[in-house]
mmCIF file of C-alpha atoms in Angstrom:
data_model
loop_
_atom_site.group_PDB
_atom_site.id
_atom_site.type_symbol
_atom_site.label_atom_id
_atom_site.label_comp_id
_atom_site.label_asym_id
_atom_site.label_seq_id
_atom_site.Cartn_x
_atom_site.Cartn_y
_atom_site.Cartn_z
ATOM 1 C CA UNK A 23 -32.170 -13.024 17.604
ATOM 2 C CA UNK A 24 -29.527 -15.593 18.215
ATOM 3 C CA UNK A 25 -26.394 -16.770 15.862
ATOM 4 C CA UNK A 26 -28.564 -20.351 14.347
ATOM 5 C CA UNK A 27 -31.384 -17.666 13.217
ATOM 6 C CA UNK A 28 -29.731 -14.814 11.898
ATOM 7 C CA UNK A 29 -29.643 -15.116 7.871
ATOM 8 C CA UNK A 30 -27.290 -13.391 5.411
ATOM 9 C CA UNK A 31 -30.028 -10.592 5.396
ATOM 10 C CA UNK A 32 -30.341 -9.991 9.118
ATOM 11 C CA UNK A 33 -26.476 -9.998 8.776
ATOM 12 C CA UNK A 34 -26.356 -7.408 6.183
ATOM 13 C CA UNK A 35 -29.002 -5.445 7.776
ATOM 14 C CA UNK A 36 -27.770 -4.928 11.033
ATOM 15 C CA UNK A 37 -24.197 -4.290 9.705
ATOM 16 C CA UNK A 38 -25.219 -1.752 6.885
ATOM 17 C CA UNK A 39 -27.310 -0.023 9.612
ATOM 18 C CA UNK A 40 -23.982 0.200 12.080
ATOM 19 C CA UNK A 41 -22.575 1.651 8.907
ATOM 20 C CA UNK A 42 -24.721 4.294 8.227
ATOM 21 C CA UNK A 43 -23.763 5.736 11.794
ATOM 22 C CA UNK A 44 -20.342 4.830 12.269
ATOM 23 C CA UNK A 45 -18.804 5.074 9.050
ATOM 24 C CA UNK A 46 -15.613 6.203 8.331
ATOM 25 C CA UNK A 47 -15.299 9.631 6.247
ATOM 26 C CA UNK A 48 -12.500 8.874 3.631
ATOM 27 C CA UNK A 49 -11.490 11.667 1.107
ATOM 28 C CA UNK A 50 -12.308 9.371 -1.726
ATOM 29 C CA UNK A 51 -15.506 7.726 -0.335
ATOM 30 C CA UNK A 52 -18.468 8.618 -0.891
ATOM 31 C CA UNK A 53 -20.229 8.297 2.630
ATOM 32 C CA UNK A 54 -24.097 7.613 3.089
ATOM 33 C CA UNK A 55 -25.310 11.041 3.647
ATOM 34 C CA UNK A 56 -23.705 11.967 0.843
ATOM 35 C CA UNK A 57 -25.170 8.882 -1.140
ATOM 36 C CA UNK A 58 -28.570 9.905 0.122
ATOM 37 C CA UNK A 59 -28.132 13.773 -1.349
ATOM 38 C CA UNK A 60 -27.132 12.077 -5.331
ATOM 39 C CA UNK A 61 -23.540 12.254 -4.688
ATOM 40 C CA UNK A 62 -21.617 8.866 -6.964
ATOM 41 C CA UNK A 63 -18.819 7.004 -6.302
ATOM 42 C CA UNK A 64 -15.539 8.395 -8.907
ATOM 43 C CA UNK A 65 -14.424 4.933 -10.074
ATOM 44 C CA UNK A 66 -10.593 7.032 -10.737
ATOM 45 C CA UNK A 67 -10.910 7.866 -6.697
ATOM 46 C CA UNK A 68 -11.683 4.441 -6.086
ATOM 47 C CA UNK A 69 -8.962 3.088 -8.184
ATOM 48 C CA UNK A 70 -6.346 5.308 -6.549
ATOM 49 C CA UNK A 71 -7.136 4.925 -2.717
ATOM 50 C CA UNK A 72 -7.528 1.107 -3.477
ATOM 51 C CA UNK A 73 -3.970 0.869 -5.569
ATOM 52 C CA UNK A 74 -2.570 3.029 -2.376
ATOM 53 C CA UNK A 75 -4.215 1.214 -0.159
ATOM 54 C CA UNK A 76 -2.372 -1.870 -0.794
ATOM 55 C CA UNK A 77 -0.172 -2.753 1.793
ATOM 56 C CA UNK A 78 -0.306 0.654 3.568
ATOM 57 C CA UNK A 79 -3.167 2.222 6.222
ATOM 58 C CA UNK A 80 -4.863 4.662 5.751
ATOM 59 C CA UNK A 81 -3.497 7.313 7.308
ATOM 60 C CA UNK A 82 -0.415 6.881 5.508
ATOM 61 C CA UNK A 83 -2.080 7.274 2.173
ATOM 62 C CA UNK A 84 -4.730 10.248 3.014
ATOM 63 C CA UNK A 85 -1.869 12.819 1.877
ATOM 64 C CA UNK A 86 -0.361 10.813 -1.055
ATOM 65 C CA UNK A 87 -4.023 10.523 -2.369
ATOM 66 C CA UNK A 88 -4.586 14.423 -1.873
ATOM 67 C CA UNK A 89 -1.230 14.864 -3.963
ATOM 68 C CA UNK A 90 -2.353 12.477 -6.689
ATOM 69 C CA UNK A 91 -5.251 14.594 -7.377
ATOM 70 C CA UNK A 92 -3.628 17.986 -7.142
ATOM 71 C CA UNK A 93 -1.303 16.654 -9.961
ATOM 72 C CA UNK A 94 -3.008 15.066 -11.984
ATOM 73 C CA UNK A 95 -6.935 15.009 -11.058
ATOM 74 C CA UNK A 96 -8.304 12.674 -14.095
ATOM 75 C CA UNK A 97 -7.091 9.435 -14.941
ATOM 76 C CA UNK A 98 -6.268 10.984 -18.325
ATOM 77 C CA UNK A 99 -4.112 13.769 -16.826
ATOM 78 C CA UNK A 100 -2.518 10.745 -14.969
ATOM 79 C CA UNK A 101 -2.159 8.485 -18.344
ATOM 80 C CA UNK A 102 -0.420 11.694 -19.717
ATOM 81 C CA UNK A 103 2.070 12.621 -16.789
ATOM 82 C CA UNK A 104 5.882 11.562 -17.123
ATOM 83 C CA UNK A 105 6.574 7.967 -15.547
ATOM 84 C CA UNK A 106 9.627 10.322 -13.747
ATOM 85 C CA UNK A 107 6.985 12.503 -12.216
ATOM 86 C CA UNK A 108 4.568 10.131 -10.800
ATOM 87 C CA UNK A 109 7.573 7.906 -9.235
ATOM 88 C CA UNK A 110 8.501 11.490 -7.592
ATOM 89 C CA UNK A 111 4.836 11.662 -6.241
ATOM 90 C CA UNK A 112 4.695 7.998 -5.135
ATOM 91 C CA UNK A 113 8.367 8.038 -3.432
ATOM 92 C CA UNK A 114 8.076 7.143 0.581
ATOM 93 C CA UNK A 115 4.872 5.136 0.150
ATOM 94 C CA UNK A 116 6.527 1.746 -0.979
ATOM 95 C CA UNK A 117 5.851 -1.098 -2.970
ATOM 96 C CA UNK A 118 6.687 0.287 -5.977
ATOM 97 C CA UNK A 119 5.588 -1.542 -8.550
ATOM 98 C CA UNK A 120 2.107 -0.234 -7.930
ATOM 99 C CA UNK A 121 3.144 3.215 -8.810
ATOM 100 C CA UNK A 122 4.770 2.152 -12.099
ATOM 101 C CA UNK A 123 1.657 -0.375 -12.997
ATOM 102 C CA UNK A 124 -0.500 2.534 -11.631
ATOM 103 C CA UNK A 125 0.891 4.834 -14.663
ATOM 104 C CA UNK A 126 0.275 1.757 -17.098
ATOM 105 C CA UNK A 127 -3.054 1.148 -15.793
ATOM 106 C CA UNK A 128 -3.728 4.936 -16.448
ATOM 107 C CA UNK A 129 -2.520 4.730 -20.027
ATOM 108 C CA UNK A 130 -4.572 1.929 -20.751
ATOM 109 C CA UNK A 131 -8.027 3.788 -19.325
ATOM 110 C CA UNK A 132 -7.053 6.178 -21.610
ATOM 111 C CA UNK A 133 -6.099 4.628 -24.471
ATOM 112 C CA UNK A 134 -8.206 1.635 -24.660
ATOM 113 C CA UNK A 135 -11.738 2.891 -22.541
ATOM 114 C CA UNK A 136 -11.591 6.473 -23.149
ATOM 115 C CA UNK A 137 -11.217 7.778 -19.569
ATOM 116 C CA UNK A 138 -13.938 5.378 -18.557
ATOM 117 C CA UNK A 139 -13.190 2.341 -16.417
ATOM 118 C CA UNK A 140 -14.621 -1.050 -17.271
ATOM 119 C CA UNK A 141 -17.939 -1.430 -14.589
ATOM 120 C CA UNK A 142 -17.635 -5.496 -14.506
ATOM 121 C CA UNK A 143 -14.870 -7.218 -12.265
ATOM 122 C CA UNK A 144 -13.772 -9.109 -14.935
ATOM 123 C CA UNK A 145 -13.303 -5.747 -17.308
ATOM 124 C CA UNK A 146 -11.257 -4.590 -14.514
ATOM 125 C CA UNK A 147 -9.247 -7.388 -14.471
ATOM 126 C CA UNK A 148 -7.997 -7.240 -17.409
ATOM 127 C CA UNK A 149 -6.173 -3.756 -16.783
ATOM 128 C CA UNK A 150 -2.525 -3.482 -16.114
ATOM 129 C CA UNK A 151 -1.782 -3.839 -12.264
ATOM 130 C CA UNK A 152 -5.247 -4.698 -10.804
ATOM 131 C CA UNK A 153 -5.758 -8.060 -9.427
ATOM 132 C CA UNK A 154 -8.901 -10.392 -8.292
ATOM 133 C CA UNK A 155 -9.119 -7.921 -4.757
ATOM 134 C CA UNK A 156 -8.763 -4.369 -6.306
ATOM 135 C CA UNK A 157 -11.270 -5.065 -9.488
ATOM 136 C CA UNK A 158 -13.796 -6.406 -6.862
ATOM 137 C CA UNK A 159 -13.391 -3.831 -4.672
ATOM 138 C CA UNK A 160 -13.603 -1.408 -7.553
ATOM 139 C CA UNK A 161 -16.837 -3.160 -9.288
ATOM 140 C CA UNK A 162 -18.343 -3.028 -5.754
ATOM 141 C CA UNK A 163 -17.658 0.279 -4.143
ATOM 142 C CA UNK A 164 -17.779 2.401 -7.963
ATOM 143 C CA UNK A 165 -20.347 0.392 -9.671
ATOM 144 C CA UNK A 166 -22.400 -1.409 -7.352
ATOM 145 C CA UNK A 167 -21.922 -4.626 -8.328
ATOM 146 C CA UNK A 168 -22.472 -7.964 -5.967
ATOM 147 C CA UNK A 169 -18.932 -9.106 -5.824
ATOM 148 C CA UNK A 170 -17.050 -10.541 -2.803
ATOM 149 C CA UNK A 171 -14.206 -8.083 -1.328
ATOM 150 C CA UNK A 172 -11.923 -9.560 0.576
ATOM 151 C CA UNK A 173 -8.996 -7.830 2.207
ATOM 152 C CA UNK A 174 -7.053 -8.635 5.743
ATOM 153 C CA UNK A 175 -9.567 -6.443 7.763
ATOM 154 C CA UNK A 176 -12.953 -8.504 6.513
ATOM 155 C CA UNK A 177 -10.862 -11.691 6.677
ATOM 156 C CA UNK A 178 -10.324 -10.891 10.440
ATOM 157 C CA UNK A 179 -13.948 -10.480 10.573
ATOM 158 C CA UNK A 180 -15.094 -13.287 8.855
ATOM 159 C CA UNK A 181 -12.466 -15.681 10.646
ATOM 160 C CA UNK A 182 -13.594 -14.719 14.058
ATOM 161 C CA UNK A 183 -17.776 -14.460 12.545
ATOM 162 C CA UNK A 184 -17.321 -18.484 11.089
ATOM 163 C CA UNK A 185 -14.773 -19.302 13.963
ATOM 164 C CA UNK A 186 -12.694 -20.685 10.839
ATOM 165 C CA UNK A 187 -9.624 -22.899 11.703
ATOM 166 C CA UNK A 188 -8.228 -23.380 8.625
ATOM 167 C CA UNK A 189 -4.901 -21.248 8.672
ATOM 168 C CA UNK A 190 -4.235 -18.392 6.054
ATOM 169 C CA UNK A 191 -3.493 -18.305 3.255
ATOM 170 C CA UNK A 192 -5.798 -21.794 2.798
ATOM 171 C CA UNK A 193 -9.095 -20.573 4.439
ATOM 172 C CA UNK A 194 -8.984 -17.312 1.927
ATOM 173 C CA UNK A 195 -11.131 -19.715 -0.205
ATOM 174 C CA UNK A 196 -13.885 -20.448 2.363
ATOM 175 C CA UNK A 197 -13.448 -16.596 3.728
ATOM 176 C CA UNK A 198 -14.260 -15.556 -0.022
ATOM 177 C CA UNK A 199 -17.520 -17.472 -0.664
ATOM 178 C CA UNK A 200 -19.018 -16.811 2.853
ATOM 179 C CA UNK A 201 -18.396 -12.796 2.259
ATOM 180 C CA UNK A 202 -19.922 -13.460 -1.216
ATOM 181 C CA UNK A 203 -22.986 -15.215 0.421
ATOM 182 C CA UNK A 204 -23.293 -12.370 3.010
ATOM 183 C CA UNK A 205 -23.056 -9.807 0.025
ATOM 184 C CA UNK A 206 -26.179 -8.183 -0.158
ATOM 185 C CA UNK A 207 -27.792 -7.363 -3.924
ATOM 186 C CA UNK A 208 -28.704 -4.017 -2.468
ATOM 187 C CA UNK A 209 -25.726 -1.730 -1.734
ATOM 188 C CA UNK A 210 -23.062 -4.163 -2.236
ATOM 189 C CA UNK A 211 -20.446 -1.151 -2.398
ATOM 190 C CA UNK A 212 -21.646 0.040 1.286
ATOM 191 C CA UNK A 213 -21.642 -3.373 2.716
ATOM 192 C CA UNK A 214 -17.788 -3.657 1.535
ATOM 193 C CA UNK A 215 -16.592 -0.389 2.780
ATOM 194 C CA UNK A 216 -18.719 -1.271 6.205
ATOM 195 C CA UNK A 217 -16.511 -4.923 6.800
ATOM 196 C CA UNK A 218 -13.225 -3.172 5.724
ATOM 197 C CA UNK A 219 -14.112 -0.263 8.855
ATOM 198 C CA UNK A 220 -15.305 -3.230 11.199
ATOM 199 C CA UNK A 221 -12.435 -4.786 10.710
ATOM 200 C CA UNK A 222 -10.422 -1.300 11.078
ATOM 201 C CA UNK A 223 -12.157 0.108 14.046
ATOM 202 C CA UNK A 224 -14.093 -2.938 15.572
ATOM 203 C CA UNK A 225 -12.839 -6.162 15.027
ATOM 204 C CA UNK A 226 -9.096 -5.290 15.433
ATOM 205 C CA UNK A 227 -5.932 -7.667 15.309
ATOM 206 C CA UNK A 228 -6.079 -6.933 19.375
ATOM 207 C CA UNK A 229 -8.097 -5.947 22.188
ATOM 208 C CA UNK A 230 -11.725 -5.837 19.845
ATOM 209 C CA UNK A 231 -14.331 -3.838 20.840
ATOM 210 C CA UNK A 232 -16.668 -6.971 20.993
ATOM 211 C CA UNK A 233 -19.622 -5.284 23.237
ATOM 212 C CA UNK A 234 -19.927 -2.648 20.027
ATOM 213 C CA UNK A 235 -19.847 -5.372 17.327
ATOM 214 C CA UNK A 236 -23.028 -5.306 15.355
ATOM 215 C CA UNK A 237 -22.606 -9.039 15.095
ATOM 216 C CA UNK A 238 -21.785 -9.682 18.766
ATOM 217 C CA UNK A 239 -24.915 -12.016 18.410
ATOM 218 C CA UNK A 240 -24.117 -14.376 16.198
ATOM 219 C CA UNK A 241 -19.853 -14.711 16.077
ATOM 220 C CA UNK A 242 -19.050 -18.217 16.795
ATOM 221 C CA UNK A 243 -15.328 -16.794 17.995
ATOM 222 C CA UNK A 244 -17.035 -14.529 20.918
ATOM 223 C CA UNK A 245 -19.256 -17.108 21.976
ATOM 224 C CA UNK A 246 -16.809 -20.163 22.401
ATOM 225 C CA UNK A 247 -13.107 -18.856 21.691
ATOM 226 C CA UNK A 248 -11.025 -16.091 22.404
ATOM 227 C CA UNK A 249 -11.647 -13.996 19.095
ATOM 228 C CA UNK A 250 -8.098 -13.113 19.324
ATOM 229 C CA UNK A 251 -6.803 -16.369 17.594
ATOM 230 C CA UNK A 252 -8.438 -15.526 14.285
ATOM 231 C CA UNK A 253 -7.743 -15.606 11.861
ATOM 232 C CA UNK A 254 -5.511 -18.308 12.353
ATOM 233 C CA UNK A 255 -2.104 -17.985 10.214
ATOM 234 C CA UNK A 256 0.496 -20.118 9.141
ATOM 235 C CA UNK A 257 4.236 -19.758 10.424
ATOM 236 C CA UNK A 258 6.049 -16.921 8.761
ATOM 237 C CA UNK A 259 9.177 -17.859 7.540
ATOM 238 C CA UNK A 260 11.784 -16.398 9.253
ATOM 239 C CA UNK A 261 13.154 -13.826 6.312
ATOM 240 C CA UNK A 262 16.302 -14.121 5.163
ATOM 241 C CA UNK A 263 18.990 -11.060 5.846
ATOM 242 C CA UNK A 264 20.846 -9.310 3.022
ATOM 243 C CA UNK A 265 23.683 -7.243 3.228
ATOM 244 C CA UNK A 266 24.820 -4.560 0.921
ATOM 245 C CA UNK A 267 26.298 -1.089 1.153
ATOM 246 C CA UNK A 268 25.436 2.578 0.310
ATOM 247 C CA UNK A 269 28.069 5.346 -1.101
ATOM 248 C CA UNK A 270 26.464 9.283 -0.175
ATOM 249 C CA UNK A 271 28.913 11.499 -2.046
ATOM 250 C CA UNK A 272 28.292 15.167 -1.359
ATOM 251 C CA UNK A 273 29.868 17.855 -3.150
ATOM 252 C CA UNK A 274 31.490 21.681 -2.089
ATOM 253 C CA UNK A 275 28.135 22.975 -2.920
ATOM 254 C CA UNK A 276 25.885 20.557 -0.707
ATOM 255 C CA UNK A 277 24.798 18.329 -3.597
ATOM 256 C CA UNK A 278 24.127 14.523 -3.355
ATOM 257 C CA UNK A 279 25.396 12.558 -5.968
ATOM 258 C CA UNK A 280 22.356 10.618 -7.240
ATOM 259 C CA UNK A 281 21.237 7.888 -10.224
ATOM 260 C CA UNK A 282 18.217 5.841 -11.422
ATOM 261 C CA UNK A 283 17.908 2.309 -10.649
ATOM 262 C CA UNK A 284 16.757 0.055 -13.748
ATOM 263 C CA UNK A 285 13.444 0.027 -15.034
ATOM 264 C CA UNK A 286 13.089 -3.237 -13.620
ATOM 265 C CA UNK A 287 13.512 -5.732 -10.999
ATOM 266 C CA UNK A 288 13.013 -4.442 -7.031
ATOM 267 C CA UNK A 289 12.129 0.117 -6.851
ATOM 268 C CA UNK A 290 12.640 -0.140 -10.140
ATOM 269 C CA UNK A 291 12.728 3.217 -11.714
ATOM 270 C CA UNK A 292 13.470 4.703 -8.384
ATOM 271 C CA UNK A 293 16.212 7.071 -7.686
ATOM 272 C CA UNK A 294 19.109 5.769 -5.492
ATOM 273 C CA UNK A 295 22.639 6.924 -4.047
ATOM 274 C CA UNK A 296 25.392 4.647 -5.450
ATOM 275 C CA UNK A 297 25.529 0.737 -3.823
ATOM 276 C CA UNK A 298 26.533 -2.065 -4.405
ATOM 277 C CA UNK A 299 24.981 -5.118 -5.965
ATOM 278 C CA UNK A 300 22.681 -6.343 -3.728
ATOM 279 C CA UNK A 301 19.238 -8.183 -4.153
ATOM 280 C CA UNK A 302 16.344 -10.048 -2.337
ATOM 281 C CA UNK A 303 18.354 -13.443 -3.005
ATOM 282 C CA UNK A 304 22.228 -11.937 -2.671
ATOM 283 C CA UNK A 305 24.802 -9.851 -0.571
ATOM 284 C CA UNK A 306 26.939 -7.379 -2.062
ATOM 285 C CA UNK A 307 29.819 -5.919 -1.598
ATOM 286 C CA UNK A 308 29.640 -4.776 2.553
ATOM 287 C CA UNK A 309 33.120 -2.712 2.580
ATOM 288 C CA UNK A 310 34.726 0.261 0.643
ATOM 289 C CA UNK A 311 35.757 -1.934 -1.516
ATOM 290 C CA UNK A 312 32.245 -1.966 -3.155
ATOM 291 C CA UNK A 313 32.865 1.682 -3.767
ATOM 292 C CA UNK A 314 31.534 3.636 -7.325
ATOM 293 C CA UNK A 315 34.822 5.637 -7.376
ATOM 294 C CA UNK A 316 37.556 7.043 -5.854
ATOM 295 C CA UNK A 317 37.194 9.144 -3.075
ATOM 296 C CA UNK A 318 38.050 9.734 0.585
ATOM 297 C CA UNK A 319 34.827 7.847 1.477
ATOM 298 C CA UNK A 320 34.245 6.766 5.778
ATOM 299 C CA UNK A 321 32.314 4.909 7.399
ATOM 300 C CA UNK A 322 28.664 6.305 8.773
ATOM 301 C CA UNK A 323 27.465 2.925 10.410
ATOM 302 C CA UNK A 324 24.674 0.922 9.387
ATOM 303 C CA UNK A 325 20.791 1.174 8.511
ATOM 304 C CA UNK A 326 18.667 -1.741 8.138
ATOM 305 C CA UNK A 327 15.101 -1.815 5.803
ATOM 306 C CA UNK A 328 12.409 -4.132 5.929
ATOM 307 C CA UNK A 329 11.163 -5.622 2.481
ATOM 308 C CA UNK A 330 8.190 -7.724 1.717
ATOM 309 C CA UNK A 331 10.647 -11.379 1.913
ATOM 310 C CA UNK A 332 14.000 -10.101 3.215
ATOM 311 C CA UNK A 333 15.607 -7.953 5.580
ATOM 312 C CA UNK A 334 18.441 -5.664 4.415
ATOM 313 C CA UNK A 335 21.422 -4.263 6.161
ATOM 314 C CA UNK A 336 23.613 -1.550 4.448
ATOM 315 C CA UNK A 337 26.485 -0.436 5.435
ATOM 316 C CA UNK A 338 26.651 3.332 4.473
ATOM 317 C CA UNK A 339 29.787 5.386 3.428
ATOM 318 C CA UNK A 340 30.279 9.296 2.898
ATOM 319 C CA UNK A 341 33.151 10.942 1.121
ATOM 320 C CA UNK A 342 33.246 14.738 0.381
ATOM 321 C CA UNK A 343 34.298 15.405 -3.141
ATOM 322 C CA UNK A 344 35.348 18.909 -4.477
ATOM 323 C CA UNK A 345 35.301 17.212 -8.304
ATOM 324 C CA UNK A 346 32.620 15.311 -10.315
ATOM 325 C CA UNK A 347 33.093 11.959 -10.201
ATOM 326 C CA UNK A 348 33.704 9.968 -13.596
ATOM 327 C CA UNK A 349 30.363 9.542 -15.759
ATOM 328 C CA UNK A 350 28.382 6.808 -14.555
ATOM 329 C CA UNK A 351 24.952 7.910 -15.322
ATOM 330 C CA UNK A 352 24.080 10.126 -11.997
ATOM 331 C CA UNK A 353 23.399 13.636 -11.200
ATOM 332 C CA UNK A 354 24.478 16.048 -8.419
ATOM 333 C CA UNK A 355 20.913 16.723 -6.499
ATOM 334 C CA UNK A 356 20.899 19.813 -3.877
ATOM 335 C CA UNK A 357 20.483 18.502 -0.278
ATOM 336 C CA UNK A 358 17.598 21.336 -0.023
ATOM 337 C CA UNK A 359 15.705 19.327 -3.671
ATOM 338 C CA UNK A 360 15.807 15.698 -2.149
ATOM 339 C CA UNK A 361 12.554 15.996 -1.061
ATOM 340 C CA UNK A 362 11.415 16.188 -4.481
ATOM 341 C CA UNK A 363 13.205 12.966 -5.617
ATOM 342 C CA UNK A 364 12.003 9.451 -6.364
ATOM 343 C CA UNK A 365 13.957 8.119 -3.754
ATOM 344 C CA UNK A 366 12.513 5.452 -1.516
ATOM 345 C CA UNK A 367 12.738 5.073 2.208
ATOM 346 C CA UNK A 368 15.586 2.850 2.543
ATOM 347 C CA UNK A 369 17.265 5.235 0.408
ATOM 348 C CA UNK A 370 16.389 8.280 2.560
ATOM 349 C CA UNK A 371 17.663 5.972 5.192
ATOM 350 C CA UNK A 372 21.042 5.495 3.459
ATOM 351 C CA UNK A 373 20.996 9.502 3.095
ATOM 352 C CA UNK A 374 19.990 10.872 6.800
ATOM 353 C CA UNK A 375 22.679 8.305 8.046
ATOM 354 C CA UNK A 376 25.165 10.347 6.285
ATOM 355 C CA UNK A 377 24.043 13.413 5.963
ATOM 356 C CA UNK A 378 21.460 14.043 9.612
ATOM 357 C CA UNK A 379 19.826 17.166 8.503
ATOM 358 C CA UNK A 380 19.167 15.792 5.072
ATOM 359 C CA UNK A 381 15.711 15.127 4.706
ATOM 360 C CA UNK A 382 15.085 17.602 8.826
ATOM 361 C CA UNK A 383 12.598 21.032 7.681
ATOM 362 C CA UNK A 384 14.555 24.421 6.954
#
C-alpha cells in the first residue's frame, strides 16, 4: 500500500489497529479491552484529566487526578467543595486559572445540567473554562462523537503525515480539517486518544521511532524530509524578565507568615508569602525596601520562575520575628502544614530558599 493509495479509512484502520495493542493505560481512560467487556467512558474523568492535562504531561497529573477523585469523586461533590479547598488540591500543578474555572465549570454541571455534561461540542462549549480543544476532546473520547481533536502531540503527527510548511500557530487551521477528514465515524473517541499516544510515544518532538509508525507508509516527512522539522514553528519571542522580591517571615514557633493573593489577575486565589508588586508587564520593588513590615529581614539570594510570557526573578528575604506583625490580612502557617497550602511553585520556591527543609519529608 503506498502513501497516493492509502485513504482516510486505510489511515484510520491501520492506526486504530496499532491502538488496540499499544495503547496507553490512563487512570481515566477507558482502554479497548475494557471497551470490549461494556465498560463507558465517565465524561467527569474525561473532563478532569483533559482540564489537567492542559499544559502539563501526564505523569505530572496521574497523582493530582487520583487526589481529585478521592476528594471529591462526582462533579457534584466537586460543584459543592470550597473554592479554598480545591485551590489546596490543585497547588504545584500550575496554570491556575484552570483550577478556579474548573470549580465554576463544576457548579455549572450542577446547577444548570444536573450532574450530566452536555454530549455535543458545542453544549460543552458553552461551560465555564472549556474551550474549542477540551469540548472536542470531551464530545469525542466521552460521547463518541466525530469531532476533530487537536492538541500539540497530533499536530506533530499531522505536520510530519502532510509534510505541512506552514509555521504554527497558522497551519493549526489546515492541521484541524485534515484530522477532521481522517476522523473516522466509527470510534472517533479511540482514534483521538490513539494520535494523542502516537504523538506521545511514537512520533516524538526528537529521535521518532519512525520504523514502528503505523503510518511509516504514507508520511510525506519520512519519505522526503527529516521528520524532525515538523511541525514547523514560528520564532518565540524572547520573554521579557521581571523582577520582584519575596519577604518569608518565620516566627519563635516555626510558623510562616502567609496571605491570599486577589481573586483575580495572575494565581489568583493562591496563597503567597508577602512581595512586592510585581506583574507579567512590571518590576517591583527588588530591595528591603519593598518590605511588608518591620523586621530584621536578610538577604537569602535569588530564585527565578518561568511563566507562560515572562520570566521572573525574586529576590527573597527572611527575618525571624518573636511578635505578630501588624494586621495585613495573613496568617501564621506551621512549616510542618505548608504542604497543605494553596501555594504555587514559585512560591514554594520563595519558601525553600529561605527556609531549606521547608517543603524536605519529616
Amino acid at each position: 500500500m503506498t502513501r497516493e493509495t492509502l485513504t482516510a479509512d486505510d489511515a484510520a484502520a491501520l492506526l486504530l489497529t496499532w491502538y488496540d495493542r499499544h495503547h496507553r493505560d490512563l487512570p481515566w481512560r477507558v482502554s479497548p479491552p475494557m471497551a470490549r467487556q461494556g465498560v463507558v467512558a465517565d465524561p467527569y474523568h474525561v473532563w478532569l484529566s483533559e482540564v489537567m492535562l492542559q499544559q502539563t504531561t501526564v505523569q505530572a497529573v496521574r497523582s493530582y487526578f487520583d487526589k481529585f477523585l478521592r476528594l471529591w469523586p462526582t462533579v457534584e461533590g466537586l460543584a459543592a467543595a470550597d473554592t479554598e479547598d480545591v485551590m489546596k488540591a490543585w497547588a504545584g500543578l500550575g496554570y491556575y486559572a484552570r483550577a478556579r474555572n474548573l470549580k465554576k465549570c463544576a457548579e455549572a454541571v450542577a446547577r444548570e445540567h444536573g450532574g450530566r455534561f452536555p454530549d455535543t461540542q458545542e453544549g460543552l462549549e458553552a461551560l465555564p473554562g472549556i474551550g474549542a480543544y477540551t469540548a472536542a476532546a470531551i464530545a469525542a473520547i466521552a460521547f463518541n462523537r466525530r469531532c476533530a481533536v487537536l492538541d500539540g502531540n497530533v499536530e506533530r503527527v499531522v505536520s510530519r503525515l502532510y509534510a505541512i510548511e506552514t509555521p504554527l500557530p497558522a497551519a493549526k487551521t489546515k492541521m484541524r480539517q485534515l484530522v477532521s477528514r481522517l476522523t473516522p465515524a466509527d470510534r472517533p473517541g479511540d482514534f483521538a486518544q490513539a494520535m494523542m499516544d502516537l504523538g506521545a510515544t511514537i512520533c516524538t518532538p526528537k529521535r521518532p521511532a519512525c520504523a514502528l509508525c503505523p503510518f511509516r507508509v504514507k508520511c510525506m516527512a519520512l519519505t522526503s524530509e527529516d521528520p524532525e522539522t515538523f511541525p514547523i514553528k514560528a520564532a518565540k519571542k524572547e520573554k521579557p524578565l521581571r523582577l520582584g522580591a519575596a519577604f518569608v517571615a518565620i516566627d519563635d514557633a516555626d510558623a510562616v507568615y502567609l496571605r491570599k493573593r486577589p481573586e483575580t489577575g495572575l494565581l489568583g486565589g493562591m496563597t503567597e508569602v508577602p512581595g512586592t508588586d510585581w506583574s507579567a508587564r512590571r518590576d517591583g520593588e527588588t530591595s528591603v525596601d519593598g518590605r511588608p513590615f518591620v523586621a530584621p529581614w536578610e538577604s537569602c539570594g535569588t530564585i527565578t520562575h518561568v511563566f507562560t510570557h515572562f520570566e521572573l526573578r525574586l529576590c527573597v528575604y527572611r527575618a525571624s520575628v518573636a511578635e505578630a506583625p501588624p494586621a495585613i490580612g495573613g496568617w501564621w502557617e506551621p512549616i510542618a502544614s505548608l504542604k497543605k497550602q494553596a501555594l504555587p511553585t514559585v512560591m514554594k520556591k520563595a519558601i525553600a530558599q529561605a527556609i531549606p527543609h521547608a517543603f524536605k519529608p519529616g
